[in-house]
Coordinates of C-alpha atoms in Angstrom, one line a residue:
M65 CA 2.7 42.4 -17.9
M66 CA 0.4 43.7 -15.2
L67 CA 1.5 42.5 -11.6
K68 CA -1.1 43.8 -8.7
P69 CA -0.1 44.7 -5.1
I70 CA -0.9 42.0 -2.6
K71 CA -3.1 43.2 0.3
T72 CA -4.8 40.0 1.5
Q73 CA -3.8 36.9 3.7
K74 CA -2.1 34.0 2.3
I75 CA 0.2 36.3 0.5
Y76 CA 2.3 33.8 -1.5
E77 CA -0.9 32.0 -2.7
K78 CA -2.1 35.3 -4.2
I79 CA 1.2 35.7 -5.9
V80 CA 1.1 32.1 -7.2
D81 CA -2.5 32.9 -8.5
Q82 CA -1.4 36.0 -10.4
I83 CA 1.6 34.4 -12.1
G84 CA -0.6 31.2 -13.0
Q85 CA -3.3 33.5 -14.5
L86 CA -0.6 35.2 -16.5
V87 CA 0.6 31.9 -17.8
A88 CA -3.1 30.7 -18.5
E89 CA -3.8 33.9 -20.5
G90 CA -0.7 33.6 -22.6
Q91 CA 0.9 37.0 -21.0
L92 CA 3.7 34.8 -19.7
K93 CA 5.0 32.2 -22.3
P94 CA 7.5 29.3 -22.0
G95 CA 10.9 30.6 -21.8
D96 CA 9.9 34.1 -20.6
R97 CA 12.1 35.3 -17.7
L98 CA 10.5 36.6 -14.5
P99 CA 11.7 39.6 -13.0
S100 CA 14.4 39.5 -10.2
E101 CA 13.4 38.9 -6.6
R102 CA 14.0 42.6 -5.8
E103 CA 11.8 43.6 -8.9
L104 CA 8.9 41.2 -7.7
V105 CA 9.2 42.4 -4.0
E106 CA 8.7 46.1 -5.5
R107 CA 5.9 45.1 -7.9
F108 CA 3.8 43.0 -5.4
Q109 CA 4.7 45.3 -2.5
V110 CA 5.4 42.2 -0.3
S111 CA 8.3 40.8 1.8
R112 CA 11.3 38.8 0.1
A113 CA 10.0 35.8 2.2
S114 CA 6.6 35.9 0.5
I115 CA 8.2 36.1 -3.0
R116 CA 10.6 33.1 -2.2
E117 CA 7.6 31.0 -0.8
A118 CA 5.8 31.7 -4.1
I119 CA 8.8 31.0 -6.2
S120 CA 9.3 27.5 -4.2
A121 CA 5.7 26.8 -4.9
L122 CA 5.6 27.7 -8.6
E123 CA 8.7 25.5 -9.0
M124 CA 7.0 22.4 -7.3
M125 CA 4.0 23.0 -9.5
G126 CA 6.3 22.7 -12.6
L127 CA 5.3 26.2 -13.8
I128 CA 8.8 27.8 -13.4
E129 CA 12.4 26.7 -13.7
V130 CA 15.1 28.3 -11.5
R131 CA 18.5 28.4 -13.1
S132 CA 21.3 29.1 -10.9
G133 CA 23.2 32.5 -11.8
E134 CA 20.7 33.0 -14.7
G135 CA 17.3 33.7 -13.2
T136 CA 13.8 32.2 -13.1
Y137 CA 12.0 31.1 -16.4
I138 CA 8.6 29.8 -17.3
R139 CA 8.9 26.2 -18.1
V140 CA 7.8 24.7 -21.4
V141 CA 3.9 23.9 -21.1
N142 CA 3.1 20.3 -20.4
I143 CA -0.1 18.7 -18.9
D144 CA 1.2 19.3 -15.3
S145 CA 1.7 23.0 -15.9
V146 CA -1.6 23.3 -17.5
V147 CA -3.6 21.9 -14.7
A148 CA -1.7 23.2 -11.8
P149 CA -3.3 26.7 -12.0
L150 CA -6.5 25.0 -11.9
A151 CA -5.6 23.2 -8.8
W152 CA -4.6 26.4 -7.2
M153 CA -7.9 28.1 -8.4
L154 CA -10.0 25.4 -6.7
F155 CA -7.9 25.6 -3.6
I156 CA -8.2 29.5 -3.2
E157 CA -11.8 30.0 -4.8
K158 CA -14.9 29.4 -2.5
D159 CA -18.5 28.8 -3.3
T160 CA -17.7 27.0 -6.7
D161 CA -20.0 23.9 -6.2
L162 CA -22.4 24.7 -9.2
E163 CA -19.5 25.9 -11.4
L164 CA -17.7 22.5 -10.7
Y165 CA -21.0 20.7 -11.8
E166 CA -20.9 22.8 -15.0
A167 CA -17.3 21.8 -15.5
R168 CA -18.2 18.2 -14.8
K169 CA -20.9 18.2 -17.5
I170 CA -18.2 19.1 -20.0
L171 CA -15.7 16.5 -18.7
E172 CA -17.6 13.6 -17.6
V173 CA -20.3 13.3 -20.2
Q174 CA -17.5 12.9 -22.8
A175 CA -15.7 10.7 -20.4
A176 CA -18.7 8.3 -20.0
G177 CA -18.7 8.0 -23.6
L178 CA -15.1 7.3 -23.9
A179 CA -15.3 4.6 -21.1
A180 CA -18.2 3.0 -22.8
E181 CA -16.1 2.6 -25.8
R182 CA -12.9 1.6 -24.3
A183 CA -13.3 0.3 -20.7
E184 CA -11.5 -3.1 -20.0
E185 CA -12.7 -5.8 -17.6
D186 CA -10.8 -4.6 -14.6
E187 CA -12.0 -1.1 -15.1
I188 CA -15.6 -2.2 -15.3
N189 CA -15.0 -4.5 -12.1
E190 CA -13.7 -1.3 -10.4
M191 CA -17.0 0.5 -11.1
F192 CA -18.8 -2.4 -9.8
E193 CA -17.0 -2.5 -6.6
A194 CA -17.8 1.0 -6.1
L195 CA -21.3 0.4 -6.6
E196 CA -21.3 -2.3 -4.0
I197 CA -19.9 -0.1 -1.5
M198 CA -22.4 2.5 -2.4
R199 CA -25.2 -0.1 -1.8
I200 CA -23.9 -1.2 1.5
D201 CA -23.6 2.5 2.7
L202 CA -27.4 3.0 1.3
E203 CA -28.5 0.1 3.6
H204 CA -26.6 1.6 6.7
H205 CA -27.9 5.2 5.9
R206 CA -24.5 6.5 5.1
L207 CA -23.8 9.4 2.6
G208 CA -21.5 7.3 0.5
E209 CA -19.4 10.1 -1.0
E210 CA -16.3 8.1 -1.1
A211 CA -17.8 5.3 -3.1
D212 CA -19.5 8.1 -5.5
H213 CA -16.2 9.6 -5.9
H214 CA -14.5 6.4 -6.6
F215 CA -17.0 5.4 -9.2
H216 CA -16.6 8.6 -11.2
Y217 CA -12.7 8.3 -10.8
A218 CA -13.0 4.8 -12.4
I219 CA -15.0 6.1 -15.3
A220 CA -12.1 8.7 -15.9
R221 CA -9.6 5.9 -15.7
A222 CA -11.6 3.8 -18.3
T223 CA -11.2 6.5 -20.8
H224 CA -7.5 5.7 -21.3
N225 CA -7.1 9.4 -22.0
K226 CA -4.1 10.6 -19.8
I227 CA -4.9 14.3 -20.0
L228 CA -8.5 13.8 -19.0
F229 CA -7.5 11.4 -16.3
R230 CA -5.0 14.0 -15.0
L231 CA -7.5 16.7 -14.9
M232 CA -9.9 14.5 -13.1
N233 CA -7.0 13.7 -10.7
T234 CA -6.3 17.2 -10.2
I235 CA -9.8 18.2 -9.0
S236 CA -10.3 15.0 -7.1
D237 CA -9.9 16.5 -3.6
T238 CA -12.4 19.3 -4.5
M239 CA -14.8 16.9 -6.0
R240 CA -14.7 14.6 -2.7
K241 CA -15.4 17.7 -0.6
T242 CA -18.2 18.8 -3.0
L243 CA -19.7 15.2 -3.4
Q244 CA -19.9 15.1 0.6
S245 CA -21.7 18.6 0.8
S246 CA -24.0 17.8 -2.2
R247 CA -25.1 14.6 -0.7
S248 CA -25.8 16.0 2.6
K249 CA -28.2 18.4 0.9
L250 CA -29.6 15.8 -1.5
Y251 CA -30.4 13.2 1.2
E252 CA -32.8 15.7 2.9
D253 CA -35.3 14.1 0.5
H254 CA -35.4 10.5 1.7
S255 CA -36.1 9.2 -1.7
T256 CA -32.9 10.5 -3.0
P257 CA -30.3 8.0 -1.9
E258 CA -32.1 5.0 -3.7
K259 CA -32.6 7.1 -6.9
L260 CA -28.9 8.1 -7.0
Y261 CA -27.8 4.5 -6.6
E262 CA -30.1 3.6 -9.4
E263 CA -28.6 6.3 -11.6
H264 CA -25.1 5.0 -11.0
Y265 CA -26.1 1.3 -11.7
L266 CA -27.7 2.3 -14.9
L267 CA -24.6 4.1 -15.9
Y268 CA -22.5 1.3 -14.9
E269 CA -24.7 -1.2 -17.1
A270 CA -24.3 1.1 -20.1
I271 CA -20.5 1.4 -20.0
K272 CA -20.4 -2.5 -19.3
N273 CA -22.4 -3.1 -22.6
H274 CA -20.4 -0.4 -24.4
D275 CA -23.3 1.6 -25.2
V276 CA -21.7 4.9 -25.9
V277 CA -24.8 7.1 -26.5
R278 CA -26.6 5.7 -23.5
A279 CA -23.7 6.2 -21.2
Q280 CA -23.4 9.9 -22.2
K281 CA -27.3 10.4 -21.9
L282 CA -27.4 8.9 -18.5
M283 CA -24.4 10.7 -17.3
L284 CA -25.7 14.2 -18.4
E285 CA -29.1 13.4 -16.8
H286 CA -27.5 12.5 -13.6
L287 CA -25.3 15.7 -13.3
V288 CA -28.2 18.0 -14.4
G289 CA -30.5 16.5 -11.8
V290 CA -28.0 17.0 -9.0
E291 CA -27.0 20.4 -10.3
N292 CA -30.8 21.6 -10.5
Y293 CA -31.3 20.3 -7.0
L294 CA -28.3 22.2 -5.6
A295 CA -29.3 25.4 -7.5
K296 CA -32.9 25.1 -5.9
Y297 CA -31.4 24.6 -2.5
M298 CA -28.9 27.4 -2.7
L299 CA -31.6 29.8 -3.8
S300 CA -33.9 28.7 -0.9
D301 CA -31.0 29.5 1.4
V302 CA -30.7 33.0 0.0
E303 CA -34.5 33.7 0.3

């Protein structure tokens, strides 16, 4: 087990990140005992306070279990302990907008298909309500990132897949920030707002009509379009 000295700010977060990575990579397995507090202080080359903060955070995330008089152990893996390292990665890492869109293509294209297959009336109504807010935002020249986020979240809920829903919930805060940033860039072209609204409305209709193939196709086209524009925008910034 390779633990690296910590030399940057937000020390306890870096400790959490390293241990989370070891769990994700399988180097630490459920039931494994972590080194003692003294050993962790020596290996990470940090203060006891930083180690205690990290242990407290890991325990709240569900990655570890502190057993009085016995030590600290990696917990049996469940969905919470799987997505927790992802939440920390998204919190710590910067400039991941395009990577997030790549991940969204993997998650949300399939989610659109499952939603088209499984969505119930109240979930379809939730998507429509988000669209109505989006339309009003469009009329008042607002970005509409909250309605956009709510629309995609409603699709995730309509999949009736608890793991997928939890994953979407885990990255929801990052998605909301990214959607706001993305729309600010996209809206520099005045034809974009109406185009985005139309894309969402067509996707809503496909899900409402339980057209799995069309829902997946429309979701992929929507995400690829936004991703391509962002890539072009970021490239122009570099130039």
